[in-house]
XYZ file of C-alpha atoms in Angstrom:
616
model
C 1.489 -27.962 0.933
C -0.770 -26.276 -1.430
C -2.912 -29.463 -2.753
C -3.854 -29.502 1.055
C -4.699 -25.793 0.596
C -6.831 -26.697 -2.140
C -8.745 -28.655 -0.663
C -9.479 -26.540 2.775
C -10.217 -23.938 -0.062
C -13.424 -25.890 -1.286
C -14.668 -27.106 2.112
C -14.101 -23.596 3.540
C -15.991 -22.029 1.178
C -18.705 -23.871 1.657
C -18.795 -24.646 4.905
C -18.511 -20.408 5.656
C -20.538 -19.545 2.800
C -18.083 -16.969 1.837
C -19.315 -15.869 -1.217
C -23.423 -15.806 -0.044
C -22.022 -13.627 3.260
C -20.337 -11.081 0.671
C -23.125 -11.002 -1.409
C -25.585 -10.501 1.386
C -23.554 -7.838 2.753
C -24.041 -6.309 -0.939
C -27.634 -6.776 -0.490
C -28.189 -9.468 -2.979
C -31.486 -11.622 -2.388
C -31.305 -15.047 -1.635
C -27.394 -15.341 -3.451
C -26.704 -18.860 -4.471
C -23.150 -20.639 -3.524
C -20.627 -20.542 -6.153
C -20.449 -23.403 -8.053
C -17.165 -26.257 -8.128
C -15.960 -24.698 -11.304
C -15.993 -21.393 -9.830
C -14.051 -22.201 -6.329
C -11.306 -24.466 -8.256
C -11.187 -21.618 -11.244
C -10.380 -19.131 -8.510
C -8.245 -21.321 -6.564
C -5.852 -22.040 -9.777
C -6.094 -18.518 -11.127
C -4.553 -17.173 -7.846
C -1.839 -20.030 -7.855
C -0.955 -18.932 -10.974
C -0.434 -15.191 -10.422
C 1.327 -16.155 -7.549
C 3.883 -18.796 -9.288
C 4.051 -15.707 -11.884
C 4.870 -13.634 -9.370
C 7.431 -15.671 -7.835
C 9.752 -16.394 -11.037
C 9.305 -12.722 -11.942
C 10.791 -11.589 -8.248
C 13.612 -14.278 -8.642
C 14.569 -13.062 -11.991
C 14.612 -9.620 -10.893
C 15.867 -9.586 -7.654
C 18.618 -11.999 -9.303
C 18.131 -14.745 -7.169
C 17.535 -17.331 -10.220
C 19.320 -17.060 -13.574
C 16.676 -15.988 -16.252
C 15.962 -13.761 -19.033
C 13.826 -12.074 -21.228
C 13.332 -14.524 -24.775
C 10.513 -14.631 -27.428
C 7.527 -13.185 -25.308
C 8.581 -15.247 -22.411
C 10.607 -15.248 -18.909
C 13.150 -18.121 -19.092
C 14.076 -19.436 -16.199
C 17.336 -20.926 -16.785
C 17.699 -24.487 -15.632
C 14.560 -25.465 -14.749
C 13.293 -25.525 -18.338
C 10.202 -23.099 -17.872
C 9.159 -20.651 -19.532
C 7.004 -17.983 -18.125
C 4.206 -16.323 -21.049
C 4.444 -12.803 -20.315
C 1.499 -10.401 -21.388
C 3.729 -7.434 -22.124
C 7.129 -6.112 -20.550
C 7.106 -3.663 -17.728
C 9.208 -0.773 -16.673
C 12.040 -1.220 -13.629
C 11.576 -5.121 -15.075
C 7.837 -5.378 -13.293
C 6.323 -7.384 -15.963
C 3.146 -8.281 -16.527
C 2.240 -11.995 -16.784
C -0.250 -13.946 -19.107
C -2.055 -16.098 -16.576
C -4.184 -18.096 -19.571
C -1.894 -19.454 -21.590
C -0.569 -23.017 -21.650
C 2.478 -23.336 -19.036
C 4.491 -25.645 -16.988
C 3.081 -27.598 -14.292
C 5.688 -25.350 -12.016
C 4.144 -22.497 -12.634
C 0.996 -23.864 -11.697
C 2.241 -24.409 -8.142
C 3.938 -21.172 -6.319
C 5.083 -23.877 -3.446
C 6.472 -26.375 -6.228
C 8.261 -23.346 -7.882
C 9.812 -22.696 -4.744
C 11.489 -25.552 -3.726
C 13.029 -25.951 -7.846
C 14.381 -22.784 -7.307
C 15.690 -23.598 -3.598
C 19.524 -24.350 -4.401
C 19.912 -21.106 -6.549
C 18.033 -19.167 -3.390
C 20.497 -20.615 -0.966
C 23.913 -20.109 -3.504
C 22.600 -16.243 -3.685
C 21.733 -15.692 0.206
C 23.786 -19.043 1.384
C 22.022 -20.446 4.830
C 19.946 -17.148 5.894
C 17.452 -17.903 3.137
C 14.569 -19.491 5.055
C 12.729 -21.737 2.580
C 10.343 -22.816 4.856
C 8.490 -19.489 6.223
C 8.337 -18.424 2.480
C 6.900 -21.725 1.291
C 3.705 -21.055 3.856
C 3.586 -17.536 2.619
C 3.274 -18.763 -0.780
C 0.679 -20.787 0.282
C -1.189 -18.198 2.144
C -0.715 -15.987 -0.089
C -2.491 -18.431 -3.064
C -5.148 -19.292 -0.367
C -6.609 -15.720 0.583
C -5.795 -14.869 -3.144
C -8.429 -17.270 -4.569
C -11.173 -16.096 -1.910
C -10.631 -12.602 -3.028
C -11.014 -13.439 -6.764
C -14.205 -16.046 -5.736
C -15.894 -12.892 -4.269
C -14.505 -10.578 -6.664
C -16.560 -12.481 -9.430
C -19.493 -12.861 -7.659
C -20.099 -9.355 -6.683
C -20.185 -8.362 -10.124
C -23.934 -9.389 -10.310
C -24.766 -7.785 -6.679
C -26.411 -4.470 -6.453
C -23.657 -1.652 -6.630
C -22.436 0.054 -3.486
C -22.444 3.650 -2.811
C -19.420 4.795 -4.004
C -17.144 6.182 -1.588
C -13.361 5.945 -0.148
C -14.422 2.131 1.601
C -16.236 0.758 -1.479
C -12.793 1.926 -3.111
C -10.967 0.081 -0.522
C -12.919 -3.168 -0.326
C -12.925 -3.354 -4.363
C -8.833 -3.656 -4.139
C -8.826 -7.593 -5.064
C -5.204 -8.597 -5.713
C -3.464 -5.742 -3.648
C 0.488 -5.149 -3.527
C 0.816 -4.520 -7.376
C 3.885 -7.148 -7.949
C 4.522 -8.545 -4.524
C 4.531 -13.026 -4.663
C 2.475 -12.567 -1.134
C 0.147 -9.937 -1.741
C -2.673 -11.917 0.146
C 0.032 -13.217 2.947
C -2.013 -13.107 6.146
C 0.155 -15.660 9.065
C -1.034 -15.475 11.929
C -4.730 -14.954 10.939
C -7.650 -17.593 11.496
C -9.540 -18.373 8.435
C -12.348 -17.158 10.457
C -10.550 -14.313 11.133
C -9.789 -13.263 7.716
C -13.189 -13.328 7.066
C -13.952 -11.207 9.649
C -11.313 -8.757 8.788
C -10.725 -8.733 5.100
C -11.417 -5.866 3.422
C -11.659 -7.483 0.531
C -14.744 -9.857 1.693
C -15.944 -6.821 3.074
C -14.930 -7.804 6.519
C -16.253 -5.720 9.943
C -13.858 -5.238 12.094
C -15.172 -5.900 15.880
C -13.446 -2.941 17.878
C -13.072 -3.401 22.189
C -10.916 -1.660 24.552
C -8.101 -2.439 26.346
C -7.567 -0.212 29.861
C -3.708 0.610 30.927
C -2.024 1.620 33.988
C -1.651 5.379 33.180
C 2.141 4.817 34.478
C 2.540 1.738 32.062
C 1.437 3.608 28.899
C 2.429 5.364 26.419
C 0.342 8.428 25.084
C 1.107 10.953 22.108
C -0.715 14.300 20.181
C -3.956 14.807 21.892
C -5.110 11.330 23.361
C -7.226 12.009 25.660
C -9.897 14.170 23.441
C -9.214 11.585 20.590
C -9.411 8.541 22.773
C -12.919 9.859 24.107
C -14.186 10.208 20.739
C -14.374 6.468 20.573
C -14.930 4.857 23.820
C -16.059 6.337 27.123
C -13.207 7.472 29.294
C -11.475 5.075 31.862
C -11.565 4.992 35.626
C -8.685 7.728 37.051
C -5.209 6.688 36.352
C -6.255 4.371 33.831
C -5.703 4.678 30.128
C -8.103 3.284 27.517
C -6.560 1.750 24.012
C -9.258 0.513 21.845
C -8.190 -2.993 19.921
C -9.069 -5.204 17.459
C -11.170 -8.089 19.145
C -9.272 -10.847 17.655
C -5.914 -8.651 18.997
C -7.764 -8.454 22.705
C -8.014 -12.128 22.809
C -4.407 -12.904 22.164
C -3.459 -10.294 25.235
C -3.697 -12.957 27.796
C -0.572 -15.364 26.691
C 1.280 -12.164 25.402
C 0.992 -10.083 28.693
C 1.599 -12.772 30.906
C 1.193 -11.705 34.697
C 0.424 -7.970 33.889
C -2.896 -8.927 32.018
C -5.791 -8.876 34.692
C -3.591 -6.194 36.927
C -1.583 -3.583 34.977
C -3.920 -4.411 31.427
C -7.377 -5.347 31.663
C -10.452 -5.739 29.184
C -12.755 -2.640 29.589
C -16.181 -3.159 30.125
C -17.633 -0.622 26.907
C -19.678 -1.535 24.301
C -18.210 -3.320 21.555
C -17.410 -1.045 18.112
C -17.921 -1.618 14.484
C -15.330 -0.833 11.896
C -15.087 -0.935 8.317
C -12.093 -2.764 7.315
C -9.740 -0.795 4.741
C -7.142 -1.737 2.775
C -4.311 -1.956 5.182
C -6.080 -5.049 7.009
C -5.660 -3.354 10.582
C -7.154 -0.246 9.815
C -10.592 0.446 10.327
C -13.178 3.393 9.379
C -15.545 4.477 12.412
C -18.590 6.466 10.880
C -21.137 8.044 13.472
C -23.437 4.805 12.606
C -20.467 2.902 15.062
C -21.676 5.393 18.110
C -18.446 7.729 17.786
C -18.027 11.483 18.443
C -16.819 11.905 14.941
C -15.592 9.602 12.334
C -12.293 8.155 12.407
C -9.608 6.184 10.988
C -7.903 3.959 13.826
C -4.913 1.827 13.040
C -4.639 -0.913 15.382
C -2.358 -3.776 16.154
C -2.413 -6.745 14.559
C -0.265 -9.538 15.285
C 0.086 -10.893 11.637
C 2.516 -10.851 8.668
C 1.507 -9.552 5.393
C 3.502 -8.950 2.518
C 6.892 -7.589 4.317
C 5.704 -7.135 7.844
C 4.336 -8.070 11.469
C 1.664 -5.703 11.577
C 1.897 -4.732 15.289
C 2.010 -0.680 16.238
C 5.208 0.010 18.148
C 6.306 2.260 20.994
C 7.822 4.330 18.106
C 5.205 4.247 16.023
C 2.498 5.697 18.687
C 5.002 8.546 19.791
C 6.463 9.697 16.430
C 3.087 9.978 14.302
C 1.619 12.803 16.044
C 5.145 14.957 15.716
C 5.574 14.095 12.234
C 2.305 14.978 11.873
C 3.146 18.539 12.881
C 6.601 18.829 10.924
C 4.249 18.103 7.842
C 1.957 21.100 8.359
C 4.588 23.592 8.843
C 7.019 22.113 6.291
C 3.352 22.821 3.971
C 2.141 26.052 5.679
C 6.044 27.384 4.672
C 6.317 26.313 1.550
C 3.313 26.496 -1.019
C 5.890 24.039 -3.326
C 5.871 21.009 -0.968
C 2.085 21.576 -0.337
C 0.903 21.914 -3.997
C -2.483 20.026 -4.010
C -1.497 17.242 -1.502
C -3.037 17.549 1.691
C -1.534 14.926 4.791
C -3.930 12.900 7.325
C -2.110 13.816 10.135
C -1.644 10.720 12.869
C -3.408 13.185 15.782
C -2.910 10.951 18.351
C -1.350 7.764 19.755
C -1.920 5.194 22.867
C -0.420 2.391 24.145
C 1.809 0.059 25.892
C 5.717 1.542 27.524
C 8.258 -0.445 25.830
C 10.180 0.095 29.125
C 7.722 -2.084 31.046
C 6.762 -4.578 28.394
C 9.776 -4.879 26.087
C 8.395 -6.114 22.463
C 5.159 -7.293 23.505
C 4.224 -3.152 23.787
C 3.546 -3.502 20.186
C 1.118 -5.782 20.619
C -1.710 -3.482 22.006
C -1.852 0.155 20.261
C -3.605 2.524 18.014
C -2.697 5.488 15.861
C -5.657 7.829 15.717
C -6.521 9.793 12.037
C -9.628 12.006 11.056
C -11.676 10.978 8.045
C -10.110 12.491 4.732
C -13.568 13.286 4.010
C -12.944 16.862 4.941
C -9.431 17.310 3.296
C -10.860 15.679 0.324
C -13.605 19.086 -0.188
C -10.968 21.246 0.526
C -8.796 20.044 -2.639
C -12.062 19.394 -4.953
C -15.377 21.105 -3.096
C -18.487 19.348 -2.416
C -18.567 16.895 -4.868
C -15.387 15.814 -3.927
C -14.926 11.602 -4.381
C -11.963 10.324 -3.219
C -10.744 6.667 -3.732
C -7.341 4.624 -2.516
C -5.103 4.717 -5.526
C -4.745 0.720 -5.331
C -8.436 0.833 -6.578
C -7.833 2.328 -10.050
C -7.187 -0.827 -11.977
C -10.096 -2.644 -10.679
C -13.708 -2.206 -12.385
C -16.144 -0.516 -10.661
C -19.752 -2.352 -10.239
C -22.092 0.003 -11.682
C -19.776 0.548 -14.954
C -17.812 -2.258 -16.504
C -14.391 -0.392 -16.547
C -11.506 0.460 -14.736
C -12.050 3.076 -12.164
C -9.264 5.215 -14.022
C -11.477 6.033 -16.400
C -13.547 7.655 -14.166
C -10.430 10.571 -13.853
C -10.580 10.813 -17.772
C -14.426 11.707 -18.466
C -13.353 15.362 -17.819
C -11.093 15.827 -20.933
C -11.851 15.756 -24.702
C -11.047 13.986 -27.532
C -10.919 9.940 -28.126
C -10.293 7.436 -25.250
C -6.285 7.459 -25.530
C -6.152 11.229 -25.779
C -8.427 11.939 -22.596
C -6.222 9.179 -20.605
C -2.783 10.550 -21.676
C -4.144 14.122 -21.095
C -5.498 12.622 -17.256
C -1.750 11.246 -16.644
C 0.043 14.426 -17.217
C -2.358 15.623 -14.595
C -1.962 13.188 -12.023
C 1.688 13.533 -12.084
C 1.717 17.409 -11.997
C -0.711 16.810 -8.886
C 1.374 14.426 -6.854
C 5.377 13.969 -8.067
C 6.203 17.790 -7.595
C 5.286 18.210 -3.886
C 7.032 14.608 -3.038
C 10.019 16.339 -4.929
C 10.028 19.146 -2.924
C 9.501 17.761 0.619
C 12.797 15.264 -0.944
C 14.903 17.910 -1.674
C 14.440 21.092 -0.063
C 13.294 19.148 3.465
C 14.547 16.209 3.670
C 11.428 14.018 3.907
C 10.263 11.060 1.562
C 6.502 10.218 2.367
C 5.070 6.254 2.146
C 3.194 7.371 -1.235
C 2.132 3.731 -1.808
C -1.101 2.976 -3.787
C -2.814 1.592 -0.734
C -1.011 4.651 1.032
C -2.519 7.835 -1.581
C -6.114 8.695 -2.158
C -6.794 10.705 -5.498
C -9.679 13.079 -5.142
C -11.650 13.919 -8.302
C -14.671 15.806 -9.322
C -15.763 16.598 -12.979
C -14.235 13.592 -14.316
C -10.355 14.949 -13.194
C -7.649 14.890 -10.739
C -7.852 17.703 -8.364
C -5.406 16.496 -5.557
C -3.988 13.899 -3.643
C -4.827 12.860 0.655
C -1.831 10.861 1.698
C -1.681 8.738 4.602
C 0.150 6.815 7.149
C 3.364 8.294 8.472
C 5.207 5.406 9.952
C 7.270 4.543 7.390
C 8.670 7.661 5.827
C 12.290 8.764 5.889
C 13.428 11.822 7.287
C 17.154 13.024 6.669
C 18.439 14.694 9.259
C 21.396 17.275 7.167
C 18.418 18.214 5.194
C 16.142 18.868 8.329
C 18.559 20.850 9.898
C 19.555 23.006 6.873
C 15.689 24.112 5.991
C 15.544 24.761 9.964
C 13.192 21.696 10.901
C 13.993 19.900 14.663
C 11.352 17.361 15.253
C 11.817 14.934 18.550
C 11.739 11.324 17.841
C 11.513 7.982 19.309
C 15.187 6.492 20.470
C 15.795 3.947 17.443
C 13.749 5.555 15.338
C 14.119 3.789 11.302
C 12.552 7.057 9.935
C 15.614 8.991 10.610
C 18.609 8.610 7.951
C 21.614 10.557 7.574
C 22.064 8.904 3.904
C 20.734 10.806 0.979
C 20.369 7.537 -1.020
C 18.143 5.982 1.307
C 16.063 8.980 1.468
C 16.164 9.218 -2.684
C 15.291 5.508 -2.771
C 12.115 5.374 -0.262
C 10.643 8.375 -2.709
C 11.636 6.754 -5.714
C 10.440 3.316 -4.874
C 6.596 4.354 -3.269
C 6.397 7.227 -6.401
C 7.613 5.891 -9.574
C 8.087 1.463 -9.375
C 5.335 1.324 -6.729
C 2.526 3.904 -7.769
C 2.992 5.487 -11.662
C 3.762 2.260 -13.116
C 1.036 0.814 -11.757
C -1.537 3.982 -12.421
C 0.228 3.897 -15.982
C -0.220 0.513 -16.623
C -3.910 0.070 -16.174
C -4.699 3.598 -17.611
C -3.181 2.221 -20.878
C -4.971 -0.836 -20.585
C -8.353 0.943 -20.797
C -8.005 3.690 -22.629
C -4.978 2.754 -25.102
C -3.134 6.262 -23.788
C 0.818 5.788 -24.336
C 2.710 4.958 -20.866
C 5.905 5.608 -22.690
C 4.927 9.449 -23.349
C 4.014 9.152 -19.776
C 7.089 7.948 -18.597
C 9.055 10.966 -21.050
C 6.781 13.499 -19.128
C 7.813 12.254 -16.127
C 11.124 12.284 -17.221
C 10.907 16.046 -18.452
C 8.991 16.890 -15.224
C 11.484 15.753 -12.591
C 14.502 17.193 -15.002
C 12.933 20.908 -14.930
C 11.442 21.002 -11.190
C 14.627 19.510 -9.680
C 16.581 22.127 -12.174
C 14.372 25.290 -11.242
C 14.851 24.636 -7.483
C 18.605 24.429 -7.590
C 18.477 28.139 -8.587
C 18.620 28.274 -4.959
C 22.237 28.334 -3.773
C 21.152 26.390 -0.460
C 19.431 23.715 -2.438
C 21.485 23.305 -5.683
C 23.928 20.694 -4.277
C 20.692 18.300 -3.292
C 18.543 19.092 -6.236
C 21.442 18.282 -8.784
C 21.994 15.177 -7.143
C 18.799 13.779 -6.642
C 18.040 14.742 -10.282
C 21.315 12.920 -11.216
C 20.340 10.113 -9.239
C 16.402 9.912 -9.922
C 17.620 9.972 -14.077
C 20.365 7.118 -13.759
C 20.038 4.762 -16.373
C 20.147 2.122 -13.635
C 18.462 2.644 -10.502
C 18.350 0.505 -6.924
C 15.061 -1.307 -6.416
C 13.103 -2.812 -3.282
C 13.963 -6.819 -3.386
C 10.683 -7.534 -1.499
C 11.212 -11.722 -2.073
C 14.941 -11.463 -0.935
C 13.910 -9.643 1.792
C 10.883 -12.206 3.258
C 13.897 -15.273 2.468
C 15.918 -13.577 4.621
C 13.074 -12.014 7.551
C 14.204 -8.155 6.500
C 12.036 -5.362 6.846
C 12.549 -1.961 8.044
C 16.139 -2.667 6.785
C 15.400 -3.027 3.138
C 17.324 -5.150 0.411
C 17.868 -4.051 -2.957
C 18.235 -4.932 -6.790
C 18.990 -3.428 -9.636
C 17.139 -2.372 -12.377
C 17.027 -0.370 -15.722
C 15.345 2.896 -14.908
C 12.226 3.862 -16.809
C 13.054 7.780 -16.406
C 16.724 7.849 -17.665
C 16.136 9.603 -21.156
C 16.968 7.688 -23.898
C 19.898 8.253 -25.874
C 19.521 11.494 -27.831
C 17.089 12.354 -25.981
C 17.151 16.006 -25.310
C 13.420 16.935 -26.447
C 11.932 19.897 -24.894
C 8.656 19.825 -22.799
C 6.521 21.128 -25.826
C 7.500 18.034 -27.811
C 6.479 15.449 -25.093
C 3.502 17.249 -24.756
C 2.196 17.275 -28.550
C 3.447 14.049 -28.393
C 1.414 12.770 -25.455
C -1.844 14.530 -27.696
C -3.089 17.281 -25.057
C -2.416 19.493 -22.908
C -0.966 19.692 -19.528
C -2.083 20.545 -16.044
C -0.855 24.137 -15.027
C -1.550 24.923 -11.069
């Protein structure tokens, strides 16, 4: 399967000029095609990663017998060992992709089917080695373009720097996921249409409803209006993706043509961002006001069909308004993170078109641009927190150093002193909403936008409300009632689940990541990091339970947070066995559980760390 990817690879390359299209939207003159070394050195690079990947998930997830031995990942049985680059906290290691290895791990695919029986022994029949074995593929496929173009647009005039360029400089993605670059379901013509990546356009249409057959949430009509002009009366008008419009047809069946029809506007422009489906409207794209849409797309990436459900479109705009007067009561859970709110929602009534309703709808968000001044002031930049580990084109250096040039002293003291700020910015309001509200928020890396100015983190613009978790004890006993969707996955009555989704998006997810590459380039120490962490979540959790009313939840989220083993996301078991919102779980040693001893106060960790800490 992948040798026949390989060689689609070169032709398609060619044949699309993918690289000379990237570079031209760059505005390079007259950009040559890459050469054969280039496409075949970017082509084995991401089959590597992804192979890496791949043992490192089975290992973890225990799926495959394996362990930790001289520098290496064995995998027991199959007589490979895995070179890793350094060892990684909640066991997300980092890999050495140059040196010498088994052919295996040369080959996701190959990998795969060696470590089939042990798969189906763990999972027994459910494990579908097929469907992962094209993922891997994909996966290694869209990988190697993004690495091709990655190179290449190193010599290209820089961009302007802003929250796309941020989002289309994101080359590998999820930061540990096998198929980060996953996109079934997509056209290779498609992908380069839409990936942000490649710096794809998205071509935006619209899609008109019988007002009876729709479903509408938050203030549609204004929002809709912004975009496209308004329908004919009793018609509603849900913009989609082109590529999405086209598939309508088949999916609709006899309704398409009568009940849902193509509208006759002109055609929108988008700027793809990092979530695939989600696209930036600036006034250049003829709209009222800029926009974010998020718009169905009938394709699996990483963990999910990337449709927007019934559930979806109605929730978002009332969990939008929980948020702001959860925030507007308490100055604790608002701190400096500021929410773009889903402000409205369109499209297809489940109760007329069963599962294909997700197939046509949008959730409507303003531009951050605005939240972003109100955190930092004018010269507010704000960039997607999955952007931080790559290098920016004008400087050749992580973009995390860009949050250190604020602080004194030598390169590992400015980046240790920029860590203890980032965490004082984002983990205590995420705390807060967890225990005195009951809400965990989807802080992902591709999810949270830092906003800087003077070379520091001032705040954080979250995003994206569909897959939070809201308990409802905790609701009820801080006096929230919100109204939901029937089925709703948001909702939870269990604690843990709620105490996982935070501790998952905030600490495996996002700080090991932002700790990781900050290390990397400025030699700061992520275990001080990980002890002020530690100290952080051990004094906020502790203050709040002061509160009779809270002091149950904070002790045991602090208990739990602090185990010295903690539940982890099993992202590969889940794609073997087609889970999604209902997650599957490892377990792992837990980089915040002090270490035996361990009772050093806050002043300690900080001289430690070599700086000083952020004080709101």
């Amino acid at each position: 399967m992948l040798s026949r990817a390989r060689h689609t690879f070169g032709r398609w390359v060619r044949r699309a000029r993918v690289v000379e299209r990237a570079l031209v939207e760059r505005g390079a003159a007259s950009p040559r095609p890459p050469s054969t070394a280039a496409i075949d050195g970017a082509f084995e690079e991401a089959a590597r990663l992804v192979a890496a990947r791949l043992a490192l998930a089975a290992v973890r997830e225990r799926l495959a017998p394996g362990s930790i031995r001289g520098g290496g990942l064995e995998l027991d049985g199959l007589g490979v060992c895995l070179p890793l680059a350094r060892a990684g906290p909640f066991e997300l290691h980092t890999p050495e992709l140059v040196a010498e290895r088994s052919p295996l791990l040369e080959d996701p695919v190959a990998l795969a089917a060696a470590l089939s029986s042990s798969f189906v022994d763990a999972l027994g029949p459910a494990a579908r080695l097929d469907r992962v074995a094209a993922e891997l593929a994909d996966s290694v496929f869209n990988l190697g373009l993004a690495l091709l173009c990655a190179s290449a647009r190193r010599v290209a005039p820089p961009p302007a720097p802003g929250l796309v360029e941020s989002e289309q400089a994101v080359v590998v993605g999820h930061p540990w996921h096998p198929m980060t670059k996953t996109r079934l379901g997509l056209s290779l013509r498609d992908n380069l249409v839409h990936a942000p990546e490649l710096l794809g356009r998205a071509p935006i249409v619209a899609v008109d409803v019988v007002e009876d057959l729709s479903l509408r949430s938050g203030d549609a009509d204004a929002a809709l209006a912004a975009v496209f002009p308004p329908p004919p009366p009793g018609w509603v008008r849900v913009p989609a993706l082109a590529l999405q419009a086209r598939r309508l047809p088949a999916l609709l069946g006899a309704a398409w043509g009568r009940e849902a029809r193509l509208a006759s506007v002109t055609e929108k422009t988008g700027r793809s961002l990092l979530s695939l489906r989600t696209a930036s409207l600036g006034r250049r794209a003829g709209v009222a006001r800029p926009l974010h849409l998020k718009l169905a797309m009938d394709v699996i990436t990483t963990s999910a069909r990337r449709t927007v459900s019934p559930m979806s479109v109605a929730n978002g705009p009332h969990v939008s308004a929980l948020l702001e007067r959860i925030m507007t009561r308490d100055p604790l859970a608002r701190g400096r993170l500021a929410i773009m709110a889903d402000v409205a929602g369109a499209g297809l009534s489940s109760g007329r078109f069963g599962d294909a309703a997700a197939q046509l709808g949008v959730i409507v968000r303003e531009h951050p641009g605005p939240l972003a001044r109100a955190l930092a002031g004018d010269d507010a930049t704000i960039w997607v927190c999955a952007a931080l580990g790559e290098r920016r084109s004008d400087r050749d250096e992580p973009r995390c150093v860009a949050l250190c040039d604020g602080y004194s002293g030598d390169a590992a003291s400015r980046g240790a002193a920029m860590l203890r700020d980032y965490v004082e910015l984002l983990a205590p309001p995420l705390l807060r909403l967890l225990c005195a509200h009951g809400v965990a928020l989807e802080a992902h890396l591709q999810n949270s936008l830092v906003v800087f100015a003077g070379g520091r983190p001032r705040g954080f613009v979250l995003r994206d409300l569909g897959g939070v978790r809201l308990h409802g004890p905790r609701l009820a006993r801080a006096g929230h009632a919100i109204e939901l969707a029937d089925g709703s996955f948001i909702a939870t009555n269990s604690a843990e689940e709620l105490r996982d989704k935070l501790a998952h998006v905030l600490f495996h997810a996002h700080l090991a990541a932002v700790f990781d590459w900050t290390a990397q380039a400025t030699g700061a120490d992520p275990r001080a990091a990980w002890a002020y962490t530690r100290q952080l979540v051990h004094e906020r959790l502790g203050a709040w339970a002061a509160d009779p009313e809270l002091r149950a939840d904070c002790l045991a989220d602090r208990e739990a947070l602090l185990a010295p083993r903690v539940r982890a996301k099993a992202l590969l078991r889940m794609r073997l066995t087609g889970a999604s919102s209902d997650y599957d779980y490892t377990e792992v040693a837990n980089a915040l559980a002090p270490a035996p001893g361990d009772d050093a106060p806050r002043e300690r960790l900080l001289n430690a760390s070599g700086g000083q800490g952020y004080r709101p």
